[in-house]
Amino acid sequence: MKITDLKVSDPIYVPFTPMTDAINTIPAAMAYMFLDVLTDEGISGVSITYGGSLTKALIEDTLKPLVVGEDPLNSERIWEKMYWATLQYGRRGAAISAISTVDIAIWDLKGKIFN
């Protein structure tokens, strides 16, 4: 079995009551996206992430070429490839969020494979 594609939805904006304190203000809407990891056997894994166009770009432009063609059962290898490929983005923030989104979808896929 091989991973054939990663499909990221457009952001879905969910409104909520803004929160503030003396220093910070959290906006009145959060952007959520869904990720589908597709395989050549028709099984897919799903995850959800918050974030906008940066997270989507990281997944589609940086991580997708590394993941497509890999065996989803070898999630440790896939994680290592993604981790080292994003070294220039730092070890926090959008890069780690994008890696986590793909990793969660791969684990969901593995769960479906093993029922």
PDB file of C-alpha atoms in Angstrom:
ATOM      1  CA  MET A   1       0.000   0.000   0.000  1.00  0.00           C
ATOM      2  CA  LYS A   2       1.240   3.476  -0.896  1.00  0.00           C
ATOM      3  CA  ILE A   3       0.088   6.996  -0.130  1.00  0.00           C
ATOM      4  CA  THR A   4      -1.119   8.607  -3.351  1.00  0.00           C
ATOM      5  CA  ASP A   5      -2.275  12.081  -2.337  1.00  0.00           C
ATOM      6  CA  LEU A   6      -2.784  14.600   0.456  1.00  0.00           C
ATOM      7  CA  LYS A   7      -5.865  16.779   0.092  1.00  0.00           C
ATOM      8  CA  VAL A   8      -6.260  19.840   2.311  1.00  0.00           C
ATOM      9  CA  SER A   9      -9.616  21.591   2.458  1.00  0.00           C
ATOM     10  CA  ASP A  10      -9.958  25.332   2.198  1.00  0.00           C
ATOM     11  CA  PRO A  11     -10.159  27.004   5.614  1.00  0.00           C
ATOM     12  CA  ILE A  12     -13.531  26.921   7.346  1.00  0.00           C
ATOM     13  CA  TYR A  13     -13.963  29.915   9.630  1.00  0.00           C
ATOM     14  CA  VAL A  14     -15.818  29.231  12.863  1.00  0.00           C
ATOM     15  CA  PRO A  15     -16.974  32.327  14.775  1.00  0.00           C
ATOM     16  CA  PHE A  16     -16.860  32.567  18.560  1.00  0.00           C
ATOM     17  CA  THR A  17     -16.842  35.252  21.222  1.00  0.00           C
ATOM     18  CA  PRO A  18     -13.506  37.069  21.266  1.00  0.00           C
ATOM     19  CA  MET A  19     -11.456  36.813  24.455  1.00  0.00           C
ATOM     20  CA  THR A  20      -9.060  39.428  25.751  1.00  0.00           C
ATOM     21  CA  ASP A  21      -6.862  40.107  28.713  1.00  0.00           C
ATOM     22  CA  ALA A  22      -4.509  42.998  29.492  1.00  0.00           C
ATOM     23  CA  ILE A  23      -2.075  41.927  26.762  1.00  0.00           C
ATOM     24  CA  ASN A  24      -3.686  39.587  24.226  1.00  0.00           C
ATOM     25  CA  THR A  25      -6.804  39.470  22.115  1.00  0.00           C
ATOM     26  CA  ILE A  26      -7.930  36.214  20.551  1.00  0.00           C
ATOM     27  CA  PRO A  27      -9.797  36.873  17.296  1.00  0.00           C
ATOM     28  CA  ALA A  28     -13.515  36.256  16.893  1.00  0.00           C
ATOM     29  CA  ALA A  29     -13.032  33.428  14.384  1.00  0.00           C
ATOM     30  CA  MET A  30     -10.721  30.442  13.996  1.00  0.00           C
ATOM     31  CA  ALA A  31      -9.788  28.803  10.706  1.00  0.00           C
ATOM     32  CA  TYR A  32     -10.007  25.009  10.591  1.00  0.00           C
ATOM     33  CA  MET A  33      -8.945  22.699   7.754  1.00  0.00           C
ATOM     34  CA  PHE A  34      -9.377  19.000   7.084  1.00  0.00           C
ATOM     35  CA  LEU A  35      -6.648  16.780   5.668  1.00  0.00           C
ATOM     36  CA  ASP A  36      -7.294  13.518   3.822  1.00  0.00           C
ATOM     37  CA  VAL A  37      -4.399  11.125   3.220  1.00  0.00           C
ATOM     38  CA  LEU A  38      -5.376   8.890   0.298  1.00  0.00           C
ATOM     39  CA  THR A  39      -3.927   5.493  -0.657  1.00  0.00           C
ATOM     40  CA  ASP A  40      -3.824   3.330  -3.758  1.00  0.00           C
ATOM     41  CA  GLU A  41      -6.136   0.811  -2.028  1.00  0.00           C
ATOM     42  CA  GLY A  42      -8.920   3.334  -1.442  1.00  0.00           C
ATOM     43  CA  ILE A  43      -8.437   3.699   2.312  1.00  0.00           C
ATOM     44  CA  SER A  44      -7.981   7.225   3.648  1.00  0.00           C
ATOM     45  CA  GLY A  45      -6.953   8.838   6.914  1.00  0.00           C
ATOM     46  CA  VAL A  46      -8.365  12.119   8.177  1.00  0.00           C
ATOM     47  CA  SER A  47      -7.214  14.847  10.556  1.00  0.00           C
ATOM     48  CA  ILE A  48      -8.208  18.400  11.380  1.00  0.00           C
ATOM     49  CA  THR A  49      -6.011  21.403  12.046  1.00  0.00           C
ATOM     50  CA  TYR A  50      -6.430  25.038  12.796  1.00  0.00           C
ATOM     51  CA  GLY A  51      -4.559  27.628  10.837  1.00  0.00           C
ATOM     52  CA  GLY A  52      -4.774  29.344   7.531  1.00  0.00           C
ATOM     53  CA  SER A  53      -2.935  29.560   4.278  1.00  0.00           C
ATOM     54  CA  LEU A  54       0.537  29.058   5.811  1.00  0.00           C
ATOM     55  CA  THR A  55      -0.316  25.637   7.224  1.00  0.00           C
ATOM     56  CA  LYS A  56      -2.023  24.670   3.972  1.00  0.00           C
ATOM     57  CA  ALA A  57       1.000  25.796   1.931  1.00  0.00           C
ATOM     58  CA  LEU A  58       3.416  23.884   4.157  1.00  0.00           C
ATOM     59  CA  ILE A  59       1.398  20.687   3.770  1.00  0.00           C
ATOM     60  CA  GLU A  60       0.858  21.006   0.021  1.00  0.00           C
ATOM     61  CA  ASP A  61       4.233  22.407  -1.039  1.00  0.00           C
ATOM     62  CA  THR A  62       6.722  21.003   1.468  1.00  0.00           C
ATOM     63  CA  LEU A  63       5.288  17.857   3.060  1.00  0.00           C
ATOM     64  CA  LYS A  64       3.178  16.343   0.285  1.00  0.00           C
ATOM     65  CA  PRO A  65       6.153  15.570  -2.026  1.00  0.00           C
ATOM     66  CA  LEU A  66       7.837  13.759   0.879  1.00  0.00           C
ATOM     67  CA  VAL A  67       4.806  11.680   1.841  1.00  0.00           C
ATOM     68  CA  VAL A  68       3.355  10.642  -1.525  1.00  0.00           C
ATOM     69  CA  GLY A  69       4.687   7.213  -2.475  1.00  0.00           C
ATOM     70  CA  GLU A  70       5.482   6.188   1.112  1.00  0.00           C
ATOM     71  CA  ASP A  71       4.085   3.162   2.920  1.00  0.00           C
ATOM     72  CA  PRO A  72       1.615   4.506   5.535  1.00  0.00           C
ATOM     73  CA  LEU A  73       2.531   1.689   7.912  1.00  0.00           C
ATOM     74  CA  ASN A  74       6.017   3.181   8.229  1.00  0.00           C
ATOM     75  CA  SER A  75       4.862   6.319  10.024  1.00  0.00           C
ATOM     76  CA  GLU A  76       8.161   6.762  11.873  1.00  0.00           C
ATOM     77  CA  ARG A  77      10.070   7.090   8.575  1.00  0.00           C
ATOM     78  CA  ILE A  78       7.501   9.557   7.242  1.00  0.00           C
ATOM     79  CA  TRP A  79       7.675  11.649  10.418  1.00  0.00           C
ATOM     80  CA  GLU A  80      11.483  11.783  10.277  1.00  0.00           C
ATOM     81  CA  LYS A  81      11.408  12.893   6.636  1.00  0.00           C
ATOM     82  CA  MET A  82       8.924  15.668   7.415  1.00  0.00           C
ATOM     83  CA  TYR A  83      10.806  16.777  10.526  1.00  0.00           C
ATOM     84  CA  TRP A  84      14.174  17.155   8.798  1.00  0.00           C
ATOM     85  CA  ALA A  85      12.648  18.755   5.698  1.00  0.00           C
ATOM     86  CA  THR A  86      11.193  21.584   7.805  1.00  0.00           C
ATOM     87  CA  LEU A  87      14.374  22.359   9.718  1.00  0.00           C
ATOM     88  CA  GLN A  88      14.618  25.837   8.172  1.00  0.00           C
ATOM     89  CA  TYR A  89      11.148  26.737   9.556  1.00  0.00           C
ATOM     90  CA  GLY A  90      12.107  26.070  13.179  1.00  0.00           C
ATOM     91  CA  ARG A  91      10.889  23.566  15.736  1.00  0.00           C
ATOM     92  CA  ARG A  92       7.586  25.233  16.630  1.00  0.00           C
ATOM     93  CA  GLY A  93       4.614  26.993  15.178  1.00  0.00           C
ATOM     94  CA  ALA A  94       3.230  26.323  11.725  1.00  0.00           C
ATOM     95  CA  ALA A  95       5.844  23.740  10.705  1.00  0.00           C
ATOM     96  CA  ILE A  96       5.226  21.466  13.689  1.00  0.00           C
ATOM     97  CA  SER A  97       1.468  22.000  13.327  1.00  0.00           C
ATOM     98  CA  ALA A  98       1.631  20.903   9.673  1.00  0.00           C
ATOM     99  CA  ILE A  99       3.741  17.840  10.546  1.00  0.00           C
ATOM    100  CA  SER A 100       1.313  16.922  13.327  1.00  0.00           C
ATOM    101  CA  THR A 101      -1.676  17.236  11.005  1.00  0.00           C
ATOM    102  CA  VAL A 102      -0.155  14.806   8.498  1.00  0.00           C
ATOM    103  CA  ASP A 103       1.034  12.460  11.258  1.00  0.00           C
ATOM    104  CA  ILE A 104      -2.434  12.276  12.861  1.00  0.00           C
ATOM    105  CA  ALA A 105      -4.032  11.485   9.486  1.00  0.00           C
ATOM    106  CA  ILE A 106      -1.472   8.719   8.901  1.00  0.00           C
ATOM    107  CA  TRP A 107      -2.229   7.226  12.333  1.00  0.00           C
ATOM    108  CA  ASP A 108      -5.946   7.401  11.528  1.00  0.00           C
ATOM    109  CA  LEU A 109      -5.182   5.572   8.282  1.00  0.00           C
ATOM    110  CA  LYS A 110      -3.165   2.916  10.145  1.00  0.00           C
ATOM    111  CA  GLY A 111      -6.089   2.415  12.536  1.00  0.00           C
ATOM    112  CA  LYS A 112      -8.417   1.827   9.599  1.00  0.00           C
ATOM    113  CA  ILE A 113      -5.969  -0.580   7.979  1.00  0.00           C
ATOM    114  CA  PHE A 114      -5.761  -2.683  11.157  1.00  0.00           C
ATOM    115  CA  ASN A 115      -9.483  -2.214  11.883  1.00  0.00           C
TER     116      ASN A 115
END
